[in-house]
């Protein structure tokens, strides 16, 4: 039994000796390895390191090539003109230049209308009536008995008509007072044609009524007022102490200035 135990101990020691002999060889192999790069670097290939050594040598340097481009070959044909852009901001006003030469004399114009040495380019009138008026006929001419303004006597107080001596645009107005329970119906006349109407229905109250308009008159035309009778009695009211009926007119713009 003791012989067997002695044999096992010897064999175990032989195995350990063998292991100790093999261990230095492995360590020698590990010591033969050399690190070529750091922990954060990538390993460098043999080919790249060889190319680096060759490129650093003047005998193996690669010549630098700088290409030249002929611009005349790349230049194309001239394009079409584009659309006109928006105008820019207005610049500062420049200094006034020198006075230019006098131009050629123009052609003679056509002669104007014949003038009038005594003619005034003004016209205005304002007339009134103190007496009331009833329509006894189918048409009754309204005359006036008071003259407020009658420039150059263009309004005829006897006929009750305004005579146009100056052609142009005129403004006319007619103011009357109605009569209780009677109809009020008047025409503002241009020559022999009515151009405006002043009308009020019969009422138990008398009121003031007015009408106005503008007329384009030629020289020689007349403007006047007439009372028109219909089925009902037609009348306008006024008094000797007060004026309730007034007819006005004046020239706004003459035809020839």
CSV table of N, CA and C in Angstrom, one decimal, residues 1 26 39 49 71 112-113 151 159 164 166 177 182 187 201 210 236 246 252:
chain,number,residue,atom,x,y,z
A,1,UNK,N,0.8,-1.2,0.0
A,1,UNK,CA,0.0,0.0,0.0
A,1,UNK,C,0.9,1.3,0.0
A,26,UNK,N,5.7,29.1,-23.7
A,26,UNK,CA,4.5,30.0,-24.0
A,26,UNK,C,4.8,31.4,-23.6
A,39,UNK,N,-4.1,51.7,-28.0
A,39,UNK,CA,-5.4,51.1,-27.8
A,39,UNK,C,-6.5,51.7,-28.6
A,49,UNK,N,2.2,51.2,-45.1
A,49,UNK,CA,3.5,51.7,-44.5
A,49,UNK,C,4.6,51.7,-45.6
A,71,UNK,N,-11.5,78.3,-71.7
A,71,UNK,CA,-12.8,78.8,-71.5
A,71,UNK,C,-13.6,79.1,-72.8
A,112,UNK,N,-60.8,133.0,-84.1
A,112,UNK,CA,-61.9,132.7,-83.2
A,112,UNK,C,-63.1,133.5,-83.5
A,113,UNK,N,-64.2,133.2,-82.7
A,113,UNK,CA,-65.5,133.9,-83.0
A,113,UNK,C,-65.4,135.4,-82.8
A,151,UNK,N,-79.1,142.6,-63.3
A,151,UNK,CA,-77.9,143.0,-63.9
A,151,UNK,C,-78.0,143.2,-65.4
A,159,UNK,N,-92.6,141.8,-69.5
A,159,UNK,CA,-93.0,140.5,-70.1
A,159,UNK,C,-92.8,139.4,-69.0
A,164,UNK,N,-81.6,135.7,-72.7
A,164,UNK,CA,-80.2,135.3,-72.6
A,164,UNK,C,-79.4,136.2,-73.6
A,166,UNK,N,-75.9,136.3,-72.9
A,166,UNK,CA,-74.6,135.6,-72.8
A,166,UNK,C,-74.9,134.1,-72.7
A,177,UNK,N,-95.6,130.5,-52.5
A,177,UNK,CA,-96.4,130.1,-51.3
A,177,UNK,C,-97.7,129.6,-51.7
A,182,UNK,N,-106.3,125.0,-52.1
A,182,UNK,CA,-106.1,125.2,-53.5
A,182,UNK,C,-104.9,124.5,-54.0
A,187,UNK,N,-95.2,125.8,-64.2
A,187,UNK,CA,-94.2,125.3,-65.2
A,187,UNK,C,-93.1,126.4,-65.3
A,201,UNK,N,-100.2,119.7,-53.6
A,201,UNK,CA,-101.6,119.3,-53.6
A,201,UNK,C,-102.4,120.2,-52.6
A,210,UNK,N,-90.6,125.1,-53.5
A,210,UNK,CA,-89.5,125.6,-54.3
A,210,UNK,C,-89.1,124.6,-55.4
A,236,UNK,N,-101.5,130.9,-56.3
A,236,UNK,CA,-100.3,131.1,-55.5
A,236,UNK,C,-100.6,132.3,-54.6
A,246,UNK,N,-90.8,134.5,-55.5
A,246,UNK,CA,-89.5,135.0,-55.9
A,246,UNK,C,-88.9,134.1,-57.0
A,252,UNK,N,-73.6,130.7,-64.5
A,252,UNK,CA,-72.5,130.0,-63.7
A,252,UNK,C,-71.2,130.0,-64.6
